[in-house]
Short mmCIF file of C-alpha atoms in Angstrom, two decimals:
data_model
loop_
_atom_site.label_atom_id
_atom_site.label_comp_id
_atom_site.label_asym_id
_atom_site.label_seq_id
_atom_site.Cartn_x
_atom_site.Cartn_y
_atom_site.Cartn_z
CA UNK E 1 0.00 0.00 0.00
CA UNK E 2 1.09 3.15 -0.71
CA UNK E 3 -0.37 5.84 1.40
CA UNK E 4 -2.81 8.61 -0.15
CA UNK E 5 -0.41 12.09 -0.47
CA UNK E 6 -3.67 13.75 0.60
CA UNK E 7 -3.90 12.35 3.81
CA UNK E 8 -2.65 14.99 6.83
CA UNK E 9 -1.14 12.26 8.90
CA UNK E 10 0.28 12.89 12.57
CA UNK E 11 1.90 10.69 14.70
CA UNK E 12 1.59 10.95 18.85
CA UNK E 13 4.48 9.65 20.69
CA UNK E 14 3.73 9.25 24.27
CA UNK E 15 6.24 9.77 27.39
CA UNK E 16 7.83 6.65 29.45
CA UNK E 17 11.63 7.56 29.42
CA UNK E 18 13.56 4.97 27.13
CA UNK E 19 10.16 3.39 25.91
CA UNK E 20 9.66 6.10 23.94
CA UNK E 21 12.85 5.65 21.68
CA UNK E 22 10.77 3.10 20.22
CA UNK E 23 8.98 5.49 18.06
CA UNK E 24 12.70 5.50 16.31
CA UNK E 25 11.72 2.20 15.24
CA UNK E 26 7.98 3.23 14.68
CA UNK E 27 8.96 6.03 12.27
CA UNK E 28 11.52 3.93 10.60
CA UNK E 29 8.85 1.48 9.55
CA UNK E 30 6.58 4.57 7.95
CA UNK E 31 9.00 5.70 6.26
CA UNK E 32 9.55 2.65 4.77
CA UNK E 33 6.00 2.37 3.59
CA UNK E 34 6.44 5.68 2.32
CA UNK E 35 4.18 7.34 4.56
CA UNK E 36 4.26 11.14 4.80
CA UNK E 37 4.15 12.80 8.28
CA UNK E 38 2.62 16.16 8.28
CA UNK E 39 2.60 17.16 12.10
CA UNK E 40 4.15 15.39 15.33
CA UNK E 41 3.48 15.83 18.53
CA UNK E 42 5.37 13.97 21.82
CA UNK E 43 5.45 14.55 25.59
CA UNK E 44 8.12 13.93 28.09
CA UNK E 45 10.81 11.75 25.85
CA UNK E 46 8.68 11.39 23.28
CA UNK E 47 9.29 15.14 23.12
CA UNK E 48 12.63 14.69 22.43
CA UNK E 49 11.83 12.16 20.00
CA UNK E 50 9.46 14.21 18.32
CA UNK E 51 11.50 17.46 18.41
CA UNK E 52 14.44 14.90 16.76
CA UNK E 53 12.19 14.01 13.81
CA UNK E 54 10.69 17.52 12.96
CA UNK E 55 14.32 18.69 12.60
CA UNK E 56 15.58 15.80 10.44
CA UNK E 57 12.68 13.65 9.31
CA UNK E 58 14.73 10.86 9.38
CA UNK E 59 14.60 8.09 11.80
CA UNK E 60 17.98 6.90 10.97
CA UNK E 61 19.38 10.87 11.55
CA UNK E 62 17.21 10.46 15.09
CA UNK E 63 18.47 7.18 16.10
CA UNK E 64 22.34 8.77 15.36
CA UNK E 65 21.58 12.03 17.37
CA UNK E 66 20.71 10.07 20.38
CA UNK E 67 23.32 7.47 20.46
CA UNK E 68 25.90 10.39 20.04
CA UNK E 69 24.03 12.02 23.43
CA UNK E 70 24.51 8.68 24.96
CA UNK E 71 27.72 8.52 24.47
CA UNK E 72 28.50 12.00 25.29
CA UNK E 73 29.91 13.75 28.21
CA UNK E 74 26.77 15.58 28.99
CA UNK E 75 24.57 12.68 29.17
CA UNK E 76 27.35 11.20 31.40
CA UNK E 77 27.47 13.75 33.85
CA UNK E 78 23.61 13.73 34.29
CA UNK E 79 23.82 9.85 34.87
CA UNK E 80 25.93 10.80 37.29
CA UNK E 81 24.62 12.76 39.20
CA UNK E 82 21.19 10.89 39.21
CA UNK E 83 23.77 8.06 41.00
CA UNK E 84 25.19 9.99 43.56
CA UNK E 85 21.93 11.31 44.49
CA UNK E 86 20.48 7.38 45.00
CA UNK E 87 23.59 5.64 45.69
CA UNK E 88 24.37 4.33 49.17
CA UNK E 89 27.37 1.90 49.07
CA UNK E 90 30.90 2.52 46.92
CA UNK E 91 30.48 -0.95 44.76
CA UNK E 92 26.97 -0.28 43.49
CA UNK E 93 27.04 -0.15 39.82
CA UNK E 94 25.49 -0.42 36.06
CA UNK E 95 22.46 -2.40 36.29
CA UNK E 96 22.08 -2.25 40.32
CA UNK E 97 22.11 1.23 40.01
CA UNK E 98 18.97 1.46 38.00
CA UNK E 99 17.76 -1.33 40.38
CA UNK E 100 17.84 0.92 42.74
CA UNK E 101 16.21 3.65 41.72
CA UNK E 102 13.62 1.93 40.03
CA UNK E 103 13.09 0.57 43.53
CA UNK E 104 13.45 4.35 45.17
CA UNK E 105 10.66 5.81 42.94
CA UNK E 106 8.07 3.21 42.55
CA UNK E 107 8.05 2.28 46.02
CA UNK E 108 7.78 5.84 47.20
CA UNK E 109 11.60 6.10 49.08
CA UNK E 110 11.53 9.10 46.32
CA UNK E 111 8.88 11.29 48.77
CA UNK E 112 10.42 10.68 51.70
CA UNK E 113 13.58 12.82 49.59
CA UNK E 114 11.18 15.56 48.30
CA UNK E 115 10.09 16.28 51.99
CA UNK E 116 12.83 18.27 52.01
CA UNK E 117 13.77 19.00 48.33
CA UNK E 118 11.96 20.17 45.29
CA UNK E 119 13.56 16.77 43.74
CA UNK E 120 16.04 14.65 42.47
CA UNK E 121 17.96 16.37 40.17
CA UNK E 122 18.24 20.15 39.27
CA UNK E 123 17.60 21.77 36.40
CA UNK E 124 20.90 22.76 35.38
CA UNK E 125 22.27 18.70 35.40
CA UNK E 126 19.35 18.41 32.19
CA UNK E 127 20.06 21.99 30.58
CA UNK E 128 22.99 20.56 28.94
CA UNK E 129 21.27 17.27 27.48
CA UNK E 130 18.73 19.24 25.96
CA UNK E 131 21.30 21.98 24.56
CA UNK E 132 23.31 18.82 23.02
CA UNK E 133 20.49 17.35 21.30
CA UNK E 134 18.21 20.73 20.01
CA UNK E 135 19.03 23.85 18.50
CA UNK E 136 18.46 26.97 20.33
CA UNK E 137 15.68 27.96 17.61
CA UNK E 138 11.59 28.84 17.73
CA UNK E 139 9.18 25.78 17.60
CA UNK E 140 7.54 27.96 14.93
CA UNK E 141 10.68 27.58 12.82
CA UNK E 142 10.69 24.21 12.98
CA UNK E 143 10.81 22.02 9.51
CA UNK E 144 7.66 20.06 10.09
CA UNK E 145 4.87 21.11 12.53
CA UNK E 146 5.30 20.18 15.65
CA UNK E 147 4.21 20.69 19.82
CA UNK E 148 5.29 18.99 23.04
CA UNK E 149 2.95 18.93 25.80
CA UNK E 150 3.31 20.11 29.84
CA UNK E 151 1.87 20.59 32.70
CA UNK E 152 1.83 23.93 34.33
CA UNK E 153 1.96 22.87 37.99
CA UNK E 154 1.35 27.17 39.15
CA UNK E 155 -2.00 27.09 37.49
CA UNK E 156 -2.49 23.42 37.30
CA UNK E 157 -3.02 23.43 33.61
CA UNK E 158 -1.95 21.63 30.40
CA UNK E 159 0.49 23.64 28.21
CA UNK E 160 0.32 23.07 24.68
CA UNK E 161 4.16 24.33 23.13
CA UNK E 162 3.66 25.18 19.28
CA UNK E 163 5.53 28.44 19.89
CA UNK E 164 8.83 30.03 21.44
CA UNK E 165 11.57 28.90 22.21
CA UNK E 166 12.08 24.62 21.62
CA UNK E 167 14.54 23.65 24.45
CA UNK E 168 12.33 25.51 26.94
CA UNK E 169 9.66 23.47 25.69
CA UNK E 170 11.38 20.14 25.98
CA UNK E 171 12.94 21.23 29.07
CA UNK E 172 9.37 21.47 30.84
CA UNK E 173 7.67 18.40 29.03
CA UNK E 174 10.65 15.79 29.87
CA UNK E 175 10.87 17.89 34.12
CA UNK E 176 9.24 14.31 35.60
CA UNK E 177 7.47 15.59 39.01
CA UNK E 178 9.93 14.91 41.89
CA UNK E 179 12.38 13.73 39.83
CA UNK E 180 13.46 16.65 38.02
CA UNK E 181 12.58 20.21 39.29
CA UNK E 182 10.18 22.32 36.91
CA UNK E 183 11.32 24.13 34.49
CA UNK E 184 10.51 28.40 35.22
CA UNK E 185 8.96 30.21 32.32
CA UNK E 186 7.69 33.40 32.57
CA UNK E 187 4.63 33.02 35.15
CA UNK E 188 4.60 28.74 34.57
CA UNK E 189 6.57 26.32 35.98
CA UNK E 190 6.25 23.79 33.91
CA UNK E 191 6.74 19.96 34.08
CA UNK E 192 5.78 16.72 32.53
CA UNK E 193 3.13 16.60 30.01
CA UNK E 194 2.04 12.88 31.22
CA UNK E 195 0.26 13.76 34.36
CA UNK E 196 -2.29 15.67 31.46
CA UNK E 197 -1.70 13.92 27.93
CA UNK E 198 0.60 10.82 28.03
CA UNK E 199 0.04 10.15 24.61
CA UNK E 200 -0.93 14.07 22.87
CA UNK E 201 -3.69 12.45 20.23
CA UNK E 202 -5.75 15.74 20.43
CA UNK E 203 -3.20 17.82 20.23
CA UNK E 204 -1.80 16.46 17.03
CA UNK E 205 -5.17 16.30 15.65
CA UNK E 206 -6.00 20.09 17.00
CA UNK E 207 -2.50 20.74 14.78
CA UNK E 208 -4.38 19.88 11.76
CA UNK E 209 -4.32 16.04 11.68
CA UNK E 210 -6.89 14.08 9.94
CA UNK E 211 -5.74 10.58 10.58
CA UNK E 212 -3.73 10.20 13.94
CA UNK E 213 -1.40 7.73 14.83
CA UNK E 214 -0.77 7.08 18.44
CA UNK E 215 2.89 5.46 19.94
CA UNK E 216 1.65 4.16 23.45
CA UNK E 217 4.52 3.10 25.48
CA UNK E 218 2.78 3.29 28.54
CA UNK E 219 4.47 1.15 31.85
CA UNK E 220 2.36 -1.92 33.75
CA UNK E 221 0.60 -1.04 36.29
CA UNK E 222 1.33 -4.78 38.53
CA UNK E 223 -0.74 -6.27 41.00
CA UNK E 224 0.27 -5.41 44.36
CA UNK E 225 -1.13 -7.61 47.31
CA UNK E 226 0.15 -5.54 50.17
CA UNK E 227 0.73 -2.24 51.42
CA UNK E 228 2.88 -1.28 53.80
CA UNK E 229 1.80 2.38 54.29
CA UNK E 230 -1.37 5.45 53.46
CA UNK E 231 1.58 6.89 51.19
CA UNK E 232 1.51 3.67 49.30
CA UNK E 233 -2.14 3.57 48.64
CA UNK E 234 -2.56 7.08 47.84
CA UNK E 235 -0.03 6.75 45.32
CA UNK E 236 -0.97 4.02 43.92
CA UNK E 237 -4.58 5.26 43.50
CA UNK E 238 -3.39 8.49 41.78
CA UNK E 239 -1.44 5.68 39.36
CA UNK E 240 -5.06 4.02 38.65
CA UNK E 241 -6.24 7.55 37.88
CA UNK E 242 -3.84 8.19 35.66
CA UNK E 243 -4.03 5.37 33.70
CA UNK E 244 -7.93 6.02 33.33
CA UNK E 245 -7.51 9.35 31.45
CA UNK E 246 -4.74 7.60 29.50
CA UNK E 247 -7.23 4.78 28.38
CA UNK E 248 -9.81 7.94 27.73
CA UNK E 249 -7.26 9.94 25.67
CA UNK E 250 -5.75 7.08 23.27
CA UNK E 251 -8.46 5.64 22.04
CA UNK E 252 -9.56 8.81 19.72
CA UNK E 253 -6.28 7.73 17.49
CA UNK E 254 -7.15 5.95 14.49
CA UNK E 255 -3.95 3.77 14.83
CA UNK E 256 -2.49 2.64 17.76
CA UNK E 257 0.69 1.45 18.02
CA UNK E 258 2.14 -0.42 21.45
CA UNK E 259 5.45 -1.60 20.82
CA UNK E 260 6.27 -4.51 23.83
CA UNK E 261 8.58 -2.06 25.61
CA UNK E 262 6.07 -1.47 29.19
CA UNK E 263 8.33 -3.70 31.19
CA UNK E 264 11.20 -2.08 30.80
CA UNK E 265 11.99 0.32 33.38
CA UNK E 266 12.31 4.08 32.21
CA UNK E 267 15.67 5.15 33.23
CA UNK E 268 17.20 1.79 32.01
CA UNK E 269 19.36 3.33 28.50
CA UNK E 270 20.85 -0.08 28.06
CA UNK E 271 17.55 -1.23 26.46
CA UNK E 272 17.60 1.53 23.73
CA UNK E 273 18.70 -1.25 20.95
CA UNK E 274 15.86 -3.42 22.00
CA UNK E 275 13.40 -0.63 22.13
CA UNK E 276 14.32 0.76 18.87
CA UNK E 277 13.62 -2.62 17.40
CA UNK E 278 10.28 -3.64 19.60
CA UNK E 279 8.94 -0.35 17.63
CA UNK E 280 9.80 -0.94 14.26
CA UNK E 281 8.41 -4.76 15.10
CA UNK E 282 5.39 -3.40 16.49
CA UNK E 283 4.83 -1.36 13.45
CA UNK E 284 4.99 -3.76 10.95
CA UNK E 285 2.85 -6.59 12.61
CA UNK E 286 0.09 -4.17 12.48
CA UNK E 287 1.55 -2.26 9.40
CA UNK E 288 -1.65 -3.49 6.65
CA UNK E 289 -4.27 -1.82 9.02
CA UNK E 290 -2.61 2.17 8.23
#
């Protein structure tokens, strides 16, 4: 099949940290059917992603751009960091690290931190990831349409970016709550668009969209028999809530597309080569129904 030129196609890429490199894959695979994007839309790393493929439209270009930020000194320095912050013991490394901190933030050590600190990580330990990856340009002057969605925790709002400047943007959509501290803009401080959109399928469609492709990378929410604490259950339910308006939200895209990346934990950049592949997998099992 080769798609109608007529057709304003956008493509959704939803937040969840490494998962949502997948959309590398994803994008690879329409290109290969010789699909044409028109706008693209991402929160939290799929922001990045999406930022990535308005600049280049090239999956290949977007896959190279990231593993040179992998590799890089900049990226290094923010891994870093993360692992002093979480670290307790002088021979904890690589995998136990992430370990670690998936075990610090999903079974709420992380609040018991923010008690006394806005978060994690600061601000100016992401700047330079974000400068290394985007140019210091206007979303408006971006090749291909594109927005990146946060969450304006001042007014408690969503913030759709199609406007000013791109690394702010990205900055505010990728600022996970407690994790990274928000990002300041003007009167908004603005953090991760997933607590509002995980998965922007409106948004791309309010761009001017008439057939909308969704990339839902969204993590399992397991079974839990037992609860040690209140803090436990209250964020768990705030989990279930968020998973509701994700279920509301992704089903207005004509095309979903769920690569089998929702085990993998977020922080975990040593699965990038399996996630780029689960996506372009994903995509072509399901590739005759576009």
């Amino acid at each position: 099949m080769i798609f109608s030129k007529k057709r304003k196609t956008g493509v959704a890429i939803g937040g969840g940290g490494v998962r949502s490199l997948s959309s590398i894959g994803v994008l690879r695979h329409l290109e290969n059917r010789r699909l044409k994007i028109g706008y693209i839309s991402g929160t939290s790393m799929g922001a990045i992603s999406g930022a990535l493929y308005s600049l280049y439209q090239s999956a290949d270009k977007v896959e190279e751009q990231i593993r040179k930020l992998v590799s890089s000194s900049a990226f290094k320095r923010m891994r870093d960091e993360f692992t002093r912050r979480i670290k307790s013991s002088p021979d904890e490394r690589g995998s136990k690290i992430i370990e670690k901190f998936q075990k610090y933030y999903s079974q709420i050590y992380m609040f018991k931190r923010i008690v006394a600190d806005k978060s994690i990580i600061e601000g100016k330990h992401i700047r330079p990831v974000v400068d290394y990856l985007l140019p210091d340009i206007n979303i408006e002057d971006m090749p291909l349409p594109y927005s990146c969605i946060c969450t304006d925790i001042a007014s408690a709002e969503k913030v759709v970016c199609e406007s000013g400047s791109l690394r702010t943007a990205v900055m505010g959509s990728i600022s996970i709550p407690g994790v990274i501290e928000p990002m300041k803009n003007g009167g908004q401080m603005l953090t991760d668009g997933g607590s509002v959109s995980l998965v922007p399928v409106e948004e791309v469609r309010d761009m001017g969209a008439r057939y909308v492709i969704g990339i839902d990378v969204s993590s399992y929410i397991e079974r839990v028999e037992e609860f040690k604490s209140g803090l436990e259950i209250f964020a768990r339910a705030s989990r279930v809530t968020g998973r509701e308006l994700h279920k509301r939200i992704i089903k207005n895209a004509d095309l979903v597309i769920s690569p089998p990346v929702k085990g993998i934990y977020w922080a975990d950049f040593n699965k990038l080569d399996y996630c780029i592949t689960a996506g372009e997998s994903a995509a072509y099992g399901i590739s005759k129904k576009i």
